[in-house]
Short mmCIF file of C-alpha atoms in Angstrom, two decimals:
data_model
loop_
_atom_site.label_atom_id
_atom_site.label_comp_id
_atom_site.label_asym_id
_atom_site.label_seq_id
_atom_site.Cartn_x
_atom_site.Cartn_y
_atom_site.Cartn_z
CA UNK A 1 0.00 0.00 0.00
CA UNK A 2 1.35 3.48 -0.76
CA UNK A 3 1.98 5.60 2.03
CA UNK A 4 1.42 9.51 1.65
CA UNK A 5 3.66 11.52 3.46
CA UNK A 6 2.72 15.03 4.21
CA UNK A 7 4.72 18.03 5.57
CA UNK A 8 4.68 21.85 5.96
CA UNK A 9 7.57 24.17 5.11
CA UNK A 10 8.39 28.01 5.83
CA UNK A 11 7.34 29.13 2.32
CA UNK A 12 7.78 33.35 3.30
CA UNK A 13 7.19 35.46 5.85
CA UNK A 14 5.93 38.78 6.71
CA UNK A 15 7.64 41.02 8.87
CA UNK A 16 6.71 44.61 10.59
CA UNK A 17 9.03 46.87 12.25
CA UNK A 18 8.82 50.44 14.07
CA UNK A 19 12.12 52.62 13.76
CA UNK A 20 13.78 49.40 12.64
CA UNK A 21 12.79 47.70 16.01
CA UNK A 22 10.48 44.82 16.81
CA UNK A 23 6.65 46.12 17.81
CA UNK A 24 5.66 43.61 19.84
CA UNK A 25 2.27 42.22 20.31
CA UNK A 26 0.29 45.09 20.10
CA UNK A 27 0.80 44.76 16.12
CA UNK A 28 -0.14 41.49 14.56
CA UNK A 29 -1.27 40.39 11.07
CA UNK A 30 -4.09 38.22 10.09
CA UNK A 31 -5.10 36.30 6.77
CA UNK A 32 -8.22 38.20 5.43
CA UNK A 33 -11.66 35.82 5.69
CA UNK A 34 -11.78 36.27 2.20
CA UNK A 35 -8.11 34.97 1.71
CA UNK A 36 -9.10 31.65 3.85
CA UNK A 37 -10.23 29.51 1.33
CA UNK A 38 -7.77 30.26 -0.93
CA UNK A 39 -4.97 29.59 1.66
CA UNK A 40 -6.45 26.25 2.30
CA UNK A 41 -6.82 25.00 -1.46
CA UNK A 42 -3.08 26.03 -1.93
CA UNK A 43 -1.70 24.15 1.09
CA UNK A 44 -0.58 27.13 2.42
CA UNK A 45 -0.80 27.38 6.05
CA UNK A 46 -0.42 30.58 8.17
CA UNK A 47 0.68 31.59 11.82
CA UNK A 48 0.67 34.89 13.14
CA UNK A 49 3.30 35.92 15.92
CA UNK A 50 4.00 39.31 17.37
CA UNK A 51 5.19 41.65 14.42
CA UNK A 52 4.90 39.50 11.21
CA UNK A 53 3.48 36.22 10.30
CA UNK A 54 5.08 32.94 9.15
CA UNK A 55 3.36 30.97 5.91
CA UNK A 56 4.24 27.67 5.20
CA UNK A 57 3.65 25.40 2.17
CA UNK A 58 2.19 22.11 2.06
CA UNK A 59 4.62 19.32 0.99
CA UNK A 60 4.38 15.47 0.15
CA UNK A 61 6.66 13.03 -0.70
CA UNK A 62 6.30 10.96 -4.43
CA UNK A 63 8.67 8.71 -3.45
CA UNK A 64 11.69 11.00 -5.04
CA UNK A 65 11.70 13.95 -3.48
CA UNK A 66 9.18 16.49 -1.81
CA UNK A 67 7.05 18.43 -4.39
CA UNK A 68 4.10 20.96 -3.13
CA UNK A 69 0.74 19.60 -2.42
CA UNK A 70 -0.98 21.97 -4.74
CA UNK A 71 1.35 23.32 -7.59
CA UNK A 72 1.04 26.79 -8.87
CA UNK A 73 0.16 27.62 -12.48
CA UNK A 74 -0.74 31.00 -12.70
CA UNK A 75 -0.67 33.90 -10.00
CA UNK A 76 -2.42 33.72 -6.75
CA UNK A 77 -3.44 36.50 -4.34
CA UNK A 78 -3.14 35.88 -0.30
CA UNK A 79 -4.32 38.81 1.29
CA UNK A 80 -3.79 39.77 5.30
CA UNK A 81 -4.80 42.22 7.37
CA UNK A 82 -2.93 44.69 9.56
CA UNK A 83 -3.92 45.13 13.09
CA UNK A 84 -2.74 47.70 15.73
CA UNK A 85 -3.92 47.30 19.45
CA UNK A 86 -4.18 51.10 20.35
CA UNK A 87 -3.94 50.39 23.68
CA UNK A 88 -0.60 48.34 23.74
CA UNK A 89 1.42 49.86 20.68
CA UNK A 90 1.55 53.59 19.83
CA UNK A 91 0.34 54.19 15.82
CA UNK A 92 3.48 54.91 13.63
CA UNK A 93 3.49 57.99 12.07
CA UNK A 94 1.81 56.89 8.97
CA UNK A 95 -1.61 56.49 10.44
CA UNK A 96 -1.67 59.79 12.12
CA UNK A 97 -1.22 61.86 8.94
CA UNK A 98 -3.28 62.97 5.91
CA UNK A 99 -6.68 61.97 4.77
CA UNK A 100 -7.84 60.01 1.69
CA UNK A 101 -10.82 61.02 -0.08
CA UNK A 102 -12.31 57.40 -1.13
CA UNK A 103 -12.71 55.66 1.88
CA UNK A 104 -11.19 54.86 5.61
CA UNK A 105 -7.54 56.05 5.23
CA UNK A 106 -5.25 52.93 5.92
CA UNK A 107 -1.82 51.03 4.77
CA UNK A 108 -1.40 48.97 1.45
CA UNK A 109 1.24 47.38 0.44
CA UNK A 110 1.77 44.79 -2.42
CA UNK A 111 4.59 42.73 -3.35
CA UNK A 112 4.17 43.90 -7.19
CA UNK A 113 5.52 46.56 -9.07
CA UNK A 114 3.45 49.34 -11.43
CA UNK A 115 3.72 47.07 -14.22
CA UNK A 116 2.53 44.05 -12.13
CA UNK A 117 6.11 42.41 -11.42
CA UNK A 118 5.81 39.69 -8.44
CA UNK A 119 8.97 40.64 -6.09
CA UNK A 120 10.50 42.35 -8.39
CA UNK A 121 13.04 44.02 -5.81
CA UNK A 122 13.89 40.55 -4.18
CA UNK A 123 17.25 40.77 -2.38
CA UNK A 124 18.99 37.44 -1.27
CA UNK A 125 15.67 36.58 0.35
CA UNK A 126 14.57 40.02 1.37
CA UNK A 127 11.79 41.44 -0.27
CA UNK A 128 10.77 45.58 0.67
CA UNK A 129 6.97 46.36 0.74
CA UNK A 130 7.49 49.77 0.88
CA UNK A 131 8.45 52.14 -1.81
CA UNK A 132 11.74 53.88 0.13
CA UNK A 133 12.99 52.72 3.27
CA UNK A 134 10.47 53.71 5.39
CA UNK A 135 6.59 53.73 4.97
CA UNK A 136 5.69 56.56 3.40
CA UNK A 137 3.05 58.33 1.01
CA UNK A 138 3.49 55.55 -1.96
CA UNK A 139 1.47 53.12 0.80
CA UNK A 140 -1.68 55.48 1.18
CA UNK A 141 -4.82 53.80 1.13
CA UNK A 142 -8.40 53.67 1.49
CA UNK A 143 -10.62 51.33 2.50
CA UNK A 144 -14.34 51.11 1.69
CA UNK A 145 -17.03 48.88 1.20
CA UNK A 146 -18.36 47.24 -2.10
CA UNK A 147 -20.69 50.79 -2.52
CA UNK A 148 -18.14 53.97 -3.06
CA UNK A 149 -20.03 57.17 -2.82
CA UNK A 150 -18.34 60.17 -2.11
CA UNK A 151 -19.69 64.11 -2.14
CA UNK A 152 -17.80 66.01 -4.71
CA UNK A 153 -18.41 69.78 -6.54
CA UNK A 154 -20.26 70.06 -9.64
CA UNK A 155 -17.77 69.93 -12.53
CA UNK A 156 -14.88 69.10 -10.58
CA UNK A 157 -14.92 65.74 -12.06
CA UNK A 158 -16.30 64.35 -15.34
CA UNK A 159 -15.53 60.44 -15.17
CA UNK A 160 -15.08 58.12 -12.04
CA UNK A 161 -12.49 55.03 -13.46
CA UNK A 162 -11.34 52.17 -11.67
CA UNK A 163 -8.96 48.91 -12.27
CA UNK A 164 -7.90 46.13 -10.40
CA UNK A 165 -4.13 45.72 -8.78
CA UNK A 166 -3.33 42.58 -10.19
CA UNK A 167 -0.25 40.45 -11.06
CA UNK A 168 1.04 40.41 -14.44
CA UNK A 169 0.58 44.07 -16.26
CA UNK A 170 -0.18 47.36 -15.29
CA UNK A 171 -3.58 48.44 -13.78
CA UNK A 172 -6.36 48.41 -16.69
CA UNK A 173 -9.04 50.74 -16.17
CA UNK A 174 -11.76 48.69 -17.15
CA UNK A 175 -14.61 50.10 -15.11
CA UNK A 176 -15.96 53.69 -16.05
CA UNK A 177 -18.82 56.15 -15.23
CA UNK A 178 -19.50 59.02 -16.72
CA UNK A 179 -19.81 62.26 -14.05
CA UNK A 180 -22.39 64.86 -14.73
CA UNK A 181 -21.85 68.76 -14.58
CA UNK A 182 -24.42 68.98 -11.83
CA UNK A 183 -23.32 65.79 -10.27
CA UNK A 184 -22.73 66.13 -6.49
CA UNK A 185 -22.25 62.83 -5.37
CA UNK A 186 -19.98 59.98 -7.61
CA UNK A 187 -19.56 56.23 -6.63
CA UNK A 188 -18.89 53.07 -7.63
CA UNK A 189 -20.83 49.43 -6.90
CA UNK A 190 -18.28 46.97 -6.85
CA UNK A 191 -20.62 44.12 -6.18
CA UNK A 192 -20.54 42.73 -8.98
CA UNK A 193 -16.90 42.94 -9.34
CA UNK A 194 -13.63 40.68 -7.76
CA UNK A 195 -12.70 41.76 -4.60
CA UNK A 196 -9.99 43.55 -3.12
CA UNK A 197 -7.39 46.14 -4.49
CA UNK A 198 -7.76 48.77 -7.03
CA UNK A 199 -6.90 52.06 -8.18
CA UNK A 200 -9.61 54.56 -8.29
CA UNK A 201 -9.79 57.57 -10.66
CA UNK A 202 -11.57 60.46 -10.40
CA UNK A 203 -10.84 62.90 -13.80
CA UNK A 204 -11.67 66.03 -14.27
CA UNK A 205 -9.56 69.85 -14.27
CA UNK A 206 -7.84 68.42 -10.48
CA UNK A 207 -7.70 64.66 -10.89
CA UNK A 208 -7.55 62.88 -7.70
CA UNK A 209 -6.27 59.31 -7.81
CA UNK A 210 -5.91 56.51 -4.77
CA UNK A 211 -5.78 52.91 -4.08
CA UNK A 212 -8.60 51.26 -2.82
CA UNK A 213 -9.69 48.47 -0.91
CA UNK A 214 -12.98 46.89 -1.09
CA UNK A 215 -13.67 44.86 1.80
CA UNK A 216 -16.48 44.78 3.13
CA UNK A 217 -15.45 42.81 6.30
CA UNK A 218 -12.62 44.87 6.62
CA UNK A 219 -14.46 48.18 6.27
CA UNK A 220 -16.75 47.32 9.52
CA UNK A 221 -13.38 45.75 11.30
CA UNK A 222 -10.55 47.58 12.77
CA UNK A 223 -8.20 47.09 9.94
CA UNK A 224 -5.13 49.68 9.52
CA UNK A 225 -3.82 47.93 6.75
CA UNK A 226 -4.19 45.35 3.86
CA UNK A 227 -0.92 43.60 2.54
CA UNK A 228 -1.24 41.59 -0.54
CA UNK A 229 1.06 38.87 -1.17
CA UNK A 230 1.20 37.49 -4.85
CA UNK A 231 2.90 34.07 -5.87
CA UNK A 232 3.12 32.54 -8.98
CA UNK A 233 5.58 29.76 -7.77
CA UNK A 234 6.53 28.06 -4.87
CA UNK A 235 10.20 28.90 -3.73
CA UNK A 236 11.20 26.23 -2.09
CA UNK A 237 14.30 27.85 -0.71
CA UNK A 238 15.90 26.82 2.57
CA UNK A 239 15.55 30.31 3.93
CA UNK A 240 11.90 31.45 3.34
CA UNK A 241 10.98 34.79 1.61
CA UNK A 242 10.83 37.49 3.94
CA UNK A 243 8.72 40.65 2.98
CA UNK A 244 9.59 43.63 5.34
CA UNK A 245 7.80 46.95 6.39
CA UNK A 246 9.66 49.52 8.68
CA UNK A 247 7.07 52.40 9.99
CA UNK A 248 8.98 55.56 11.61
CA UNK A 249 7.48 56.59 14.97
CA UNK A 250 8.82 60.31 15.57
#
């Protein structure tokens, strides 16, 4: 009788820092309820710690070698949430500045470029989430849920766009309204639309543009940031990807 042989190995892992120190438990990260499904038909189990979170991929033995339970064949999105106990860990900087117009303001990062390169910036096995160094403006986002109406002046804007982030090419902006000159309120119903990341448009004589996330869960939860990890093959490595985030607390 053949004997299947199963085991789990550090595939990647996420880690958060604040002025290049570890946060302790008062900043965790979560896989998204949407993402849970996903996880599970791709082998790919997750658990948090303090600061970061550790992945690991589903392995069995053929009776060569170890090969991944589920293989890969095109790009797959694992997205986790961002969580900040306000009461144990003081907000970085980040969170206490600005204000987005689409939505909650809150952190997004991606391990894809503009043109929709997975790790693209991959360093030994150090990836960077953030654009520079340090969190900063290139990580603004907003999250809102599956309806996006916002109050605007009439004939500011004329068209309200919106694509998905997604792995492979740039962002297409394949969803459009038109914006009347007495318009006063725009929006969006992504309901019947996939889930998660986009870039939002608004055009006009001042365009405003910003990432969004659509989360409907999230938008009700106390979410301060989605990360979206993309993988289109399993590493395999003997050290496991790392992807890093450093906030500045002044």
């Amino acid at each position: 009788m053949e004997k299947l042989v199963w085991r789990y190995i550090p595939e990647f892992r996420i880690r958060i820092r604040i002025n290049n120190a570890d946060p302790g438990d008062g900043v965790r990260l979560i896989l998204s309820p949407l993402s849970e499904a996903v996880a599970a038909n791709f082998g790919l189990l997750i658990r948090s710690s303090p600061g970061g979170l550790t992945a690991f991929c589903k392995q069995h033995h053929n009776g060569v070698t170890w090969v991944p339970a589920t293989a890969l064949t095109q790009p797959v999105q694992f997205t986790f949430w961002l969580i900040i106990d306000k009461a144990r860990a003081a907000l970085p900087d980040f969170f206490e500045q600005g204000t987005q117009q689409l939505g909650r303001r809150i952190f997004y990062a991606s391990n894809l470029t503009a043109a929709g390169v997975i790790d693209a910036n991959l360093a030994g096995n150090l990836v960077t989430l953030t654009a520079t160094a340090n969190a900063g403006n290139a990580e603004n986002g907003a999250l809102s849920g599956y309806l996006l109406s916002r109050k605007v002046t009439p004939g500011a804007f004329n068209q309200i766009r919106a694509g998905k982030i997604a792995a492979g090419a740039p962002v297409s902006f394949t969803l459009s309204e038109a914006v009347a000159p007495l318009q006063e309120r725009v929006g969006l119903d992504l309901r019947p639309h996939p889930r998660g990341a986009y870039v939002v448009r608004l055009e006009g004589g001042a365009p405003l543009e910003e990432k969004v996330v659509f989360d409907q869960n999230a938008a009700t939860a106390d979410v301060c940031g989605v990360i979206d990890i993309f993988k289109q093959a399993w590493h395999l490595a003997p050290q496991p990807r790392e992807y890093s985030i450093n906030f500045q607390r002044t």
